[in-house]
Amino acid sequence: MKKTAISMTVLAALGSGAAVQAETPSQPNVVILFADDLGYADVGYHNSSQDVETPNMDRLAASGAALTAGYVTAPVCGPSRAGLTSGRYQQRFGFHNNTGPFVREEGIVQGTPDEMLNNNFGYYFQQAGYVTGMVGKHHDGKQRKFWPHHRGFDEFYGFNNGAANYFVGPQNQETAAKKPFSVMYRNDKVDDNFDEYLTDRFGTEAISFIERHKDSPFFLYVPFNGVHGPLQATEEDLKRYEHIEDEKRRKLLAMNYNVDRNIGRILDTLEENDLTENTIVFFLSDNGGKPKGNASYNLPLRAQKGTLWDGGIRIPFAVSWPGTIPAGQTIEDPIISLDILPTMAAAANIDVQAEWNLDGVNLLPLLTGEEKELENRFLYWNTSMAGAIRDNDWKLVMPNIRNKRPRVQLFNISNDISESKDLAKEHPEQVKRLQEAWDAWDAQNEDAMWGWNRNMFPVETNWRNLDSL
């Protein structure tokens, strides 16, 4: 992994004529805006959907770099977040899938393993002197030890589950006992003092965090649960899209517009407090959209959430740091969410420790123009049922790795974004090369610790149905 201090990045960028500040603060603020189930086509700057309006997502991308070949490490929520927050392929510690009814063996507690609880970006930045905050959806184990405020975040506001009702309403302890997954918590305490559409609430809480900590370096992670189901939007936002005939799509567009508006509120707060040029902002989705579920679109990509074709794992991805990262860039190099942690560590002059075992690379030299392209590398995926691997030009998809003779599909992904032409028979040498690389990577991983289907585990596995324990 490349390690480039931001001071060296700035000097190199100045020498190459890139537009940067003469002096870059040693500890810029960091904000990660993380959407949920947002399709590749459902941001305006991808120019794929005519009905979508995302002026603030577009504004963020235009102020820095749109990463058009940006990926996450999994096609579903939980493992994708485990990869993002740890900076490691989550298969390294057995987090292949969302929590489910089956565990690999009796006694396994579903959630990030104990030895990994402090291996996350909140803890690393907290140890580096940052005030750390998380607002939104956490999706890890149910026990309190997994919650963010026990794992490096000074402040947590949100919920710990895969989804929540958007019209939560005033809460109390009785409601918390009856509907724990639709209750908002401030650290360990139930928040019973608001009546606000949930995405707006998360925007309000994020703004509060920025304004309270504007005089200190802060790290803010905002995983919205929009546009994940249930499809619930405000009357005001629905009215904006009353011309859309399809009811699901109308609700999705309204919810998406609300997420965008709250991203705008956060960006405006940074600007109003003169923090824009001292804050690096990342924006991405946790996985692709699900057209038959939440009516989010992935065009021109193939397939959807839950699959390892690009519709499940290639997502809207952008980064902005005005004054350091030149505006108006479109970068087509394959990028993955694992790259965020080493990139923001370099920006903050935080030395990456060997024991972090990060799997991503520092993108700052690419983003500032010091380097013209990334070195060719492999990106990997494994869901226990399917696998995939990509380099700059080629992608191998294995939709059924549990079979004794798994089927494979090969695509020249740099020329065929829709994965429409299977070239496996025409290029067996590429199939062999990619399969061997994937096998070598997977041999270093932990077997899946849990899953929703017992067939996810090897035949010899002593799997257990939690319902029977």
Short mmCIF file of C-alpha atoms in Angstrom, two decimals:
data_model
loop_
_atom_site.label_atom_id
_atom_site.label_comp_id
_atom_site.label_asym_id
_atom_site.label_seq_id
_atom_site.Cartn_x
_atom_site.Cartn_y
_atom_site.Cartn_z
CA MET A 1 0.00 0.00 0.00
CA LYS A 2 1.27 3.47 -0.86
CA LYS A 3 1.90 5.83 2.05
CA THR A 4 2.10 9.48 1.03
CA ALA A 5 1.94 12.24 3.61
CA ILE A 6 -0.37 15.07 2.66
CA SER A 7 2.50 17.58 2.87
CA MET A 8 4.34 15.69 0.14
CA THR A 9 1.14 15.41 -1.86
CA VAL A 10 0.63 19.16 -1.70
CA LEU A 11 4.21 19.92 -2.77
CA ALA A 12 3.99 17.51 -5.67
CA ALA A 13 0.63 18.90 -6.74
CA LEU A 14 1.98 22.45 -6.58
CA GLY A 15 4.88 21.42 -8.77
CA SER A 16 2.52 19.93 -11.33
CA GLY A 17 0.33 23.03 -11.42
CA ALA A 18 -2.69 21.49 -9.65
CA ALA A 19 -4.97 23.91 -7.80
CA VAL A 20 -4.26 23.43 -4.10
CA GLN A 21 -3.87 25.53 -1.00
CA ALA A 22 -0.40 26.83 -0.19
CA GLU A 23 -0.85 25.54 3.32
CA THR A 24 -2.95 22.49 4.12
CA PRO A 25 -4.03 21.98 7.74
CA SER A 26 -2.40 18.97 9.33
CA GLN A 27 -5.70 17.62 10.62
CA PRO A 28 -8.57 18.37 8.25
CA ASN A 29 -12.07 17.32 9.21
CA VAL A 30 -13.48 14.18 7.63
CA VAL A 31 -17.11 13.55 6.67
CA ILE A 32 -18.44 10.31 5.14
CA LEU A 33 -21.94 10.49 3.67
CA PHE A 34 -23.22 6.96 3.11
CA ALA A 35 -26.49 6.26 1.33
CA ASP A 36 -28.39 2.97 1.55
CA ASP A 37 -29.49 0.97 -1.53
CA LEU A 38 -28.92 3.96 -3.83
CA GLY A 39 -28.75 2.82 -7.45
CA TYR A 40 -25.96 3.76 -9.82
CA ALA A 41 -28.43 5.62 -12.03
CA ASP A 42 -30.06 7.57 -9.23
CA VAL A 43 -27.61 10.45 -9.02
CA GLY A 44 -27.88 13.25 -11.53
CA TYR A 45 -24.16 13.39 -12.31
CA HIS A 46 -24.27 9.88 -13.82
CA ASN A 47 -26.80 11.11 -16.41
CA SER A 48 -28.64 7.78 -16.39
CA SER A 49 -32.14 8.61 -15.09
CA GLN A 50 -34.19 11.47 -16.49
CA ASP A 51 -36.54 11.64 -13.49
CA VAL A 52 -33.97 11.92 -10.69
CA GLU A 53 -32.98 15.22 -9.02
CA THR A 54 -29.86 15.28 -6.85
CA PRO A 55 -28.45 18.82 -6.99
CA ASN A 56 -26.37 18.43 -3.83
CA MET A 57 -24.88 15.04 -4.68
CA ASP A 58 -24.06 16.57 -8.08
CA ARG A 59 -22.59 19.63 -6.40
CA LEU A 60 -20.37 17.49 -4.20
CA ALA A 61 -19.10 15.45 -7.16
CA ALA A 62 -18.50 18.59 -9.25
CA SER A 63 -16.44 20.16 -6.46
CA GLY A 64 -14.00 17.24 -6.52
CA ALA A 65 -13.93 13.88 -8.25
CA ALA A 66 -16.68 11.57 -9.47
CA LEU A 67 -15.34 8.02 -9.22
CA THR A 68 -17.35 6.29 -11.92
CA ALA A 69 -15.88 2.83 -11.31
CA GLY A 70 -16.40 2.95 -7.56
CA TYR A 71 -17.21 -0.30 -5.75
CA VAL A 72 -18.14 -1.57 -2.31
CA THR A 73 -17.01 -4.90 -0.84
CA ALA A 74 -20.44 -6.58 -0.71
CA PRO A 75 -23.84 -6.38 -2.42
CA VAL A 76 -25.76 -6.10 0.87
CA CYS A 77 -25.72 -3.75 3.86
CA GLY A 78 -23.97 -5.44 6.79
CA PRO A 79 -20.79 -6.82 5.21
CA SER A 80 -20.42 -3.73 3.03
CA ARG A 81 -20.33 -1.58 6.18
CA ALA A 82 -17.93 -3.98 7.89
CA GLY A 83 -15.53 -3.56 4.97
CA LEU A 84 -15.86 0.22 4.87
CA THR A 85 -15.36 0.79 8.58
CA SER A 86 -12.47 -1.67 9.03
CA GLY A 87 -10.66 -0.92 5.78
CA ARG A 88 -10.35 -4.67 5.28
CA TYR A 89 -12.14 -7.24 3.19
CA GLN A 90 -14.72 -8.37 5.72
CA GLN A 91 -14.16 -11.98 4.66
CA ARG A 92 -10.85 -11.70 6.55
CA PHE A 93 -12.91 -12.02 9.73
CA GLY A 94 -15.83 -14.13 8.51
CA PHE A 95 -18.37 -11.30 7.96
CA HIS A 96 -19.52 -12.52 4.53
CA ASN A 97 -23.24 -11.89 4.96
CA ASN A 98 -25.91 -10.00 6.82
CA THR A 99 -26.72 -11.61 10.13
CA GLY A 100 -29.12 -14.51 9.65
CA PRO A 101 -30.64 -17.66 11.18
CA PHE A 102 -27.62 -19.93 10.62
CA VAL A 103 -24.23 -19.80 12.34
CA ARG A 104 -21.17 -21.82 11.46
CA GLU A 105 -20.97 -23.46 14.85
CA GLU A 106 -22.67 -23.24 18.21
CA GLY A 107 -21.54 -20.35 20.40
CA ILE A 108 -20.80 -17.87 17.63
CA VAL A 109 -22.12 -14.39 18.41
CA GLN A 110 -23.12 -12.62 15.21
CA GLY A 111 -21.24 -9.36 14.83
CA THR A 112 -17.71 -8.07 14.40
CA PRO A 113 -15.38 -10.49 16.27
CA ASP A 114 -14.14 -9.28 19.65
CA GLU A 115 -10.56 -8.99 18.42
CA MET A 116 -11.77 -6.61 15.68
CA LEU A 117 -13.96 -4.31 17.79
CA ASN A 118 -11.39 -1.50 17.78
CA ASN A 119 -10.23 -2.10 14.21
CA ASN A 120 -12.38 0.60 12.68
CA PHE A 121 -11.99 4.14 11.43
CA GLY A 122 -13.79 5.73 14.38
CA TYR A 123 -11.31 4.27 16.84
CA TYR A 124 -8.28 5.15 14.70
CA PHE A 125 -9.34 8.79 14.39
CA GLN A 126 -10.33 9.03 18.03
CA GLN A 127 -6.86 7.85 19.00
CA ALA A 128 -5.41 10.51 16.69
CA GLY A 129 -7.16 13.29 18.63
CA TYR A 130 -10.32 13.70 16.57
CA VAL A 131 -13.79 14.15 18.02
CA THR A 132 -15.68 11.26 16.43
CA GLY A 133 -19.39 11.05 15.69
CA MET A 134 -21.75 8.69 13.90
CA VAL A 135 -25.29 9.57 12.87
CA GLY A 136 -27.59 7.05 11.22
CA LYS A 137 -27.80 3.35 10.57
CA HIS A 138 -25.44 0.93 12.27
CA HIS A 139 -25.78 -2.68 11.15
CA ASP A 140 -23.71 -5.02 13.26
CA GLY A 141 -24.42 -7.43 16.10
CA LYS A 142 -27.29 -6.81 18.49
CA GLN A 143 -25.25 -6.83 21.71
CA ARG A 144 -24.34 -3.40 23.07
CA LYS A 145 -20.63 -4.10 22.78
CA PHE A 146 -21.01 -3.78 19.01
CA TRP A 147 -22.59 -0.33 19.14
CA PRO A 148 -20.53 2.60 17.83
CA HIS A 149 -20.09 4.47 21.12
CA HIS A 150 -18.29 1.42 22.48
CA ARG A 151 -16.05 1.25 19.42
CA GLY A 152 -14.30 4.57 18.93
CA PHE A 153 -17.17 7.00 18.46
CA ASP A 154 -17.56 9.70 21.08
CA GLU A 155 -21.14 10.27 19.97
CA PHE A 156 -23.66 7.96 18.33
CA TYR A 157 -27.15 8.84 17.23
CA GLY A 158 -29.25 6.35 15.31
CA PHE A 159 -30.30 2.72 15.30
CA ASN A 160 -28.66 -0.69 15.06
CA ASN A 161 -30.54 -2.77 12.52
CA GLY A 162 -31.01 -3.24 8.80
CA ALA A 163 -33.96 -0.84 8.50
CA ALA A 164 -36.21 1.51 10.44
CA ASN A 165 -39.53 3.26 10.02
CA TYR A 166 -39.05 6.81 8.65
CA PHE A 167 -41.95 8.19 10.65
CA VAL A 168 -40.64 7.23 14.05
CA GLY A 169 -42.45 9.77 16.18
CA PRO A 170 -41.88 10.55 19.86
CA GLN A 171 -40.29 7.62 21.66
CA ASN A 172 -40.34 6.24 25.16
CA GLN A 173 -39.05 3.19 26.98
CA GLU A 174 -42.29 1.30 26.44
CA THR A 175 -42.09 1.85 22.69
CA ALA A 176 -38.45 0.82 22.74
CA ALA A 177 -39.38 -2.50 24.30
CA LYS A 178 -42.11 -3.16 21.73
CA LYS A 179 -40.37 -1.89 18.57
CA PRO A 180 -36.63 -1.77 19.24
CA PHE A 181 -35.66 -1.50 15.58
CA SER A 182 -37.58 1.73 15.03
CA VAL A 183 -36.20 3.46 18.10
CA MET A 184 -33.45 6.06 17.91
CA TYR A 185 -30.70 6.01 20.48
CA ARG A 186 -28.27 8.65 21.64
CA ASN A 187 -25.49 6.36 22.74
CA ASP A 188 -27.32 4.06 25.18
CA LYS A 189 -30.38 6.22 25.81
CA VAL A 190 -33.62 6.26 23.84
CA ASP A 191 -34.34 9.59 22.18
CA ASP A 192 -37.96 10.41 23.06
CA ASN A 193 -37.81 14.08 22.18
CA PHE A 194 -38.47 14.46 18.45
CA ASP A 195 -41.16 14.08 15.83
CA GLU A 196 -39.32 14.42 12.54
CA TYR A 197 -38.98 12.44 9.30
CA LEU A 198 -36.00 10.20 9.97
CA THR A 199 -33.71 11.37 7.14
CA ASP A 200 -34.34 14.98 8.22
CA ARG A 201 -33.56 13.96 11.79
CA PHE A 202 -30.22 12.51 10.77
CA GLY A 203 -29.42 15.70 8.87
CA THR A 204 -30.28 17.78 11.94
CA GLU A 205 -28.09 15.63 14.19
CA ALA A 206 -25.16 15.79 11.76
CA ILE A 207 -25.41 19.58 11.61
CA SER A 208 -25.51 19.76 15.41
CA PHE A 209 -22.34 17.66 15.63
CA ILE A 210 -20.50 19.92 13.17
CA GLU A 211 -21.55 23.13 14.90
CA ARG A 212 -20.63 21.83 18.36
CA HIS A 213 -17.20 20.63 17.26
CA LYS A 214 -16.27 23.13 14.56
CA ASP A 215 -13.25 24.34 16.54
CA SER A 216 -11.71 20.87 16.84
CA PRO A 217 -10.74 18.36 14.17
CA PHE A 218 -13.75 16.10 13.79
CA PHE A 219 -14.60 12.83 12.07
CA LEU A 220 -18.27 12.43 11.16
CA TYR A 221 -19.76 9.29 9.64
CA VAL A 222 -23.36 9.72 8.40
CA PRO A 223 -24.87 6.44 7.15
CA PHE A 224 -28.38 7.48 6.10
CA ASN A 225 -30.91 4.66 5.88
CA GLY A 226 -32.47 6.32 2.81
CA VAL A 227 -33.35 5.05 0.29
CA HIS A 228 -33.68 1.60 1.87
CA GLY A 229 -37.23 0.38 2.44
CA PRO A 230 -39.81 0.78 3.78
CA LEU A 231 -40.78 3.21 1.02
CA GLN A 232 -42.00 6.17 3.09
CA ALA A 233 -41.72 9.80 2.04
CA THR A 234 -43.06 13.13 3.28
CA GLU A 235 -46.13 14.63 1.64
CA GLU A 236 -44.06 17.63 0.58
CA ASP A 237 -41.52 15.49 -1.24
CA LEU A 238 -44.17 13.23 -2.77
CA LYS A 239 -45.96 16.25 -4.20
CA ARG A 240 -42.81 17.15 -6.12
CA TYR A 241 -43.07 13.84 -7.99
CA GLU A 242 -46.81 13.51 -8.38
CA HIS A 243 -46.28 13.33 -12.15
CA ILE A 244 -44.52 9.94 -11.78
CA GLU A 245 -47.10 7.23 -12.44
CA ASP A 246 -45.30 4.30 -10.84
CA GLU A 247 -46.04 4.53 -7.11
CA LYS A 248 -42.84 2.84 -5.97
CA ARG A 249 -40.68 4.99 -8.21
CA ARG A 250 -42.51 8.12 -7.04
CA LYS A 251 -41.77 7.29 -3.40
CA LEU A 252 -38.16 6.39 -4.18
CA LEU A 253 -37.55 9.68 -5.96
CA ALA A 254 -39.10 11.60 -3.08
CA MET A 255 -36.97 9.76 -0.52
CA ASN A 256 -33.86 10.25 -2.66
CA TYR A 257 -34.56 13.97 -2.99
CA ASN A 258 -34.82 14.17 0.79
CA VAL A 259 -31.46 12.45 1.27
CA ASP A 260 -29.98 14.89 -1.24
CA ARG A 261 -31.49 17.87 0.55
CA ASN A 262 -29.95 16.76 3.84
CA ILE A 263 -26.59 16.26 2.18
CA GLY A 264 -27.00 19.86 1.02
CA ARG A 265 -27.77 20.99 4.58
CA ILE A 266 -24.56 19.35 5.79
CA LEU A 267 -22.47 20.88 2.99
CA ASP A 268 -24.04 24.29 3.68
CA THR A 269 -23.16 24.00 7.38
CA LEU A 270 -19.52 23.34 6.49
CA GLU A 271 -19.54 26.39 4.22
CA GLU A 272 -21.27 28.66 6.75
CA ASN A 273 -18.62 27.80 9.32
CA ASP A 274 -15.69 28.29 6.89
CA LEU A 275 -14.87 24.59 7.06
CA THR A 276 -15.25 23.59 3.41
CA GLU A 277 -11.57 23.82 2.47
CA ASN A 278 -10.58 22.11 5.71
CA THR A 279 -12.89 19.12 5.26
CA ILE A 280 -12.56 16.09 3.01
CA VAL A 281 -15.99 14.65 2.18
CA PHE A 282 -16.68 11.17 0.79
CA PHE A 283 -20.03 10.15 -0.66
CA LEU A 284 -21.09 6.63 -1.67
CA SER A 285 -23.81 3.99 -1.32
CA ASP A 286 -23.56 0.73 0.61
CA ASN A 287 -24.59 -1.38 -2.40
CA GLY A 288 -26.61 -1.14 -5.60
CA GLY A 289 -30.30 -0.46 -5.92
CA LYS A 290 -33.06 -3.05 -6.06
CA PRO A 291 -35.50 -2.14 -8.85
CA LYS A 292 -38.17 -4.64 -7.78
CA GLY A 293 -37.73 -3.70 -4.13
CA ASN A 294 -37.20 0.01 -3.66
CA ALA A 295 -37.51 0.98 -7.38
CA SER A 296 -33.97 2.32 -7.49
CA TYR A 297 -32.25 2.08 -10.89
CA ASN A 298 -28.77 0.78 -11.73
CA LEU A 299 -28.62 1.42 -15.48
CA PRO A 300 -26.47 0.83 -17.46
CA LEU A 301 -25.22 -1.80 -15.03
CA ARG A 302 -26.37 -5.40 -14.97
CA ALA A 303 -28.51 -6.83 -12.16
CA GLN A 304 -29.10 -5.44 -8.68
CA LYS A 305 -28.45 -5.53 -4.94
CA GLY A 306 -27.55 -8.99 -3.71
CA THR A 307 -25.63 -9.98 -6.84
CA LEU A 308 -21.99 -9.65 -7.86
CA TRP A 309 -22.68 -8.27 -11.29
CA ASP A 310 -21.92 -4.57 -11.21
CA GLY A 311 -25.51 -3.61 -10.42
CA GLY A 312 -24.99 -5.05 -6.95
CA ILE A 313 -21.58 -3.61 -6.08
CA ARG A 314 -20.75 -0.63 -8.33
CA ILE A 315 -22.20 2.47 -6.77
CA PRO A 316 -22.29 6.29 -6.87
CA PHE A 317 -18.96 7.37 -5.37
CA ALA A 318 -17.45 10.86 -5.09
CA VAL A 319 -14.92 12.75 -3.00
CA SER A 320 -14.48 16.48 -2.42
CA TRP A 321 -11.78 18.56 -0.73
CA PRO A 322 -11.85 22.04 -2.28
CA GLY A 323 -8.44 23.64 -2.48
CA THR A 324 -6.64 20.29 -2.32
CA ILE A 325 -8.47 18.00 -4.74
CA PRO A 326 -9.03 19.80 -8.08
CA ALA A 327 -12.70 20.19 -8.99
CA GLY A 328 -14.49 18.78 -12.01
CA GLN A 329 -12.70 15.45 -12.23
CA THR A 330 -14.11 12.20 -13.55
CA ILE A 331 -11.90 9.26 -12.61
CA GLU A 332 -12.49 5.89 -14.25
CA ASP A 333 -9.91 3.82 -12.36
CA PRO A 334 -11.50 0.98 -10.35
CA ILE A 335 -11.87 2.26 -6.76
CA ILE A 336 -13.23 0.41 -3.74
CA SER A 337 -14.60 1.53 -0.37
CA LEU A 338 -11.53 -0.01 1.28
CA ASP A 339 -9.53 2.90 -0.15
CA ILE A 340 -11.33 5.47 2.00
CA LEU A 341 -9.53 4.64 5.27
CA PRO A 342 -5.94 4.88 3.95
CA THR A 343 -6.87 7.99 1.98
CA MET A 344 -8.32 9.90 4.90
CA ALA A 345 -5.52 8.69 7.17
CA ALA A 346 -2.99 10.18 4.74
CA ALA A 347 -5.00 13.41 4.59
CA ALA A 348 -4.95 13.62 8.39
CA ASN A 349 -1.26 12.68 8.70
CA ILE A 350 -2.21 9.54 10.63
CA ASP A 351 0.39 6.81 10.24
CA VAL A 352 -1.22 3.58 9.08
CA GLN A 353 -0.15 0.82 11.46
CA ALA A 354 0.87 -2.59 10.14
CA GLU A 355 -1.54 -4.31 12.54
CA TRP A 356 -4.49 -2.58 10.87
CA ASN A 357 -3.90 -4.90 7.89
CA LEU A 358 -5.61 -2.51 5.49
CA ASP A 359 -6.54 -3.81 2.05
CA GLY A 360 -7.06 -0.48 0.26
CA VAL A 361 -4.72 2.16 -1.16
CA ASN A 362 -4.23 5.88 -0.57
CA LEU A 363 -6.02 7.72 -3.39
CA LEU A 364 -4.65 11.19 -2.67
CA PRO A 365 -1.84 11.05 -5.25
CA LEU A 366 -4.43 10.15 -7.90
CA LEU A 367 -6.97 12.70 -6.71
CA THR A 368 -4.47 15.58 -6.59
CA GLY A 369 -2.89 14.77 -9.94
CA GLU A 370 0.45 13.62 -8.57
CA GLU A 371 -0.25 10.26 -10.22
CA LYS A 372 -2.15 9.82 -13.46
CA GLU A 373 -3.57 6.38 -12.69
CA LEU A 374 -3.56 3.67 -10.07
CA GLU A 375 -1.39 0.61 -10.41
CA ASN A 376 -3.33 -2.34 -11.76
CA ARG A 377 -4.70 -4.47 -8.92
CA PHE A 378 -7.35 -7.04 -8.20
CA LEU A 379 -10.62 -6.28 -6.41
CA TYR A 380 -12.38 -9.28 -4.83
CA TRP A 381 -15.85 -10.35 -3.71
CA ASN A 382 -17.24 -13.43 -1.95
CA THR A 383 -20.79 -13.80 -0.60
CA SER A 384 -20.44 -17.50 0.32
CA MET A 385 -22.72 -18.32 -2.61
CA ALA A 386 -21.02 -16.29 -5.34
CA GLY A 387 -17.62 -14.79 -6.08
CA ALA A 388 -16.08 -12.21 -8.39
CA ILE A 389 -12.75 -10.57 -9.18
CA ARG A 390 -11.84 -7.53 -11.26
CA ASP A 391 -8.71 -5.76 -12.48
CA ASN A 392 -8.57 -2.73 -14.78
CA ASP A 393 -9.99 -4.46 -17.84
CA TRP A 394 -11.38 -7.87 -16.90
CA LYS A 395 -13.99 -9.15 -14.49
CA LEU A 396 -14.74 -12.78 -13.65
CA VAL A 397 -18.11 -13.57 -12.06
CA MET A 398 -18.79 -16.95 -10.41
CA PRO A 399 -22.53 -16.99 -9.61
CA ASN A 400 -22.50 -20.40 -7.87
CA ILE A 401 -19.21 -21.11 -6.10
CA ARG A 402 -20.87 -23.75 -3.89
CA ASN A 403 -21.23 -26.10 -6.88
CA LYS A 404 -18.53 -28.69 -7.51
CA ARG A 405 -18.10 -27.27 -11.02
CA PRO A 406 -18.96 -23.59 -10.63
CA ARG A 407 -20.12 -21.67 -13.66
CA VAL A 408 -17.98 -18.69 -14.64
CA GLN A 409 -18.61 -15.58 -16.73
CA LEU A 410 -15.88 -13.34 -18.09
CA PHE A 411 -16.37 -9.73 -19.15
CA ASN A 412 -14.11 -7.07 -20.57
CA ILE A 413 -15.54 -4.69 -18.03
CA SER A 414 -13.65 -1.59 -19.19
CA ASN A 415 -15.39 -1.85 -22.58
CA ASP A 416 -18.63 -3.57 -21.53
CA ILE A 417 -20.04 -1.77 -18.51
CA SER A 418 -23.32 -3.70 -18.82
CA GLU A 419 -21.60 -7.11 -18.66
CA SER A 420 -23.56 -8.13 -21.71
CA LYS A 421 -21.04 -10.35 -23.53
CA ASP A 422 -19.60 -13.41 -21.80
CA LEU A 423 -16.06 -13.97 -23.14
CA ALA A 424 -15.15 -17.01 -21.01
CA LYS A 425 -14.91 -19.40 -23.94
CA GLU A 426 -12.97 -16.93 -26.05
CA HIS A 427 -10.39 -16.11 -23.37
CA PRO A 428 -9.72 -19.19 -21.20
CA GLU A 429 -6.32 -17.75 -20.29
CA GLN A 430 -8.02 -14.80 -18.57
CA VAL A 431 -10.44 -17.12 -16.78
CA LYS A 432 -7.51 -19.18 -15.49
CA ARG A 433 -5.53 -16.09 -14.40
CA LEU A 434 -8.43 -14.52 -12.54
CA GLN A 435 -9.66 -17.78 -11.00
CA GLU A 436 -6.21 -18.53 -9.61
CA ALA A 437 -5.90 -15.02 -8.17
CA TRP A 438 -9.34 -15.27 -6.54
CA ASP A 439 -8.55 -18.71 -5.10
CA ALA A 440 -5.28 -17.42 -3.61
CA TRP A 441 -7.07 -14.47 -2.02
CA ASP A 442 -9.93 -16.57 -0.68
CA ALA A 443 -7.53 -19.06 0.87
CA GLN A 444 -6.45 -16.28 3.26
CA ASN A 445 -10.00 -15.61 4.44
CA GLU A 446 -12.04 -16.90 7.34
CA ASP A 447 -15.01 -19.10 6.44
CA ALA A 448 -18.38 -17.41 6.78
CA MET A 449 -19.41 -17.16 10.43
CA TRP A 450 -23.14 -16.88 9.73
CA GLY A 451 -25.67 -16.57 6.93
CA TRP A 452 -29.27 -16.79 5.84
CA ASN A 453 -28.92 -20.22 4.18
CA ARG A 454 -27.18 -23.30 5.53
CA ASN A 455 -25.93 -24.04 2.01
CA MET A 456 -23.58 -21.08 2.44
CA PHE A 457 -21.33 -23.31 4.54
CA PRO A 458 -19.03 -26.16 3.45
CA VAL A 459 -20.58 -29.62 3.62
CA GLU A 460 -18.40 -30.58 6.58
CA THR A 461 -19.36 -27.47 8.57
CA ASN A 462 -21.07 -28.02 11.94
CA TRP A 463 -23.67 -25.34 11.16
CA ARG A 464 -26.43 -24.49 13.60
CA ASN A 465 -29.91 -23.08 13.11
CA LEU A 466 -30.27 -20.39 15.78
CA ASP A 467 -33.97 -21.13 16.05
CA SER A 468 -33.14 -24.58 17.36
CA LEU A 469 -30.60 -23.50 19.98
#
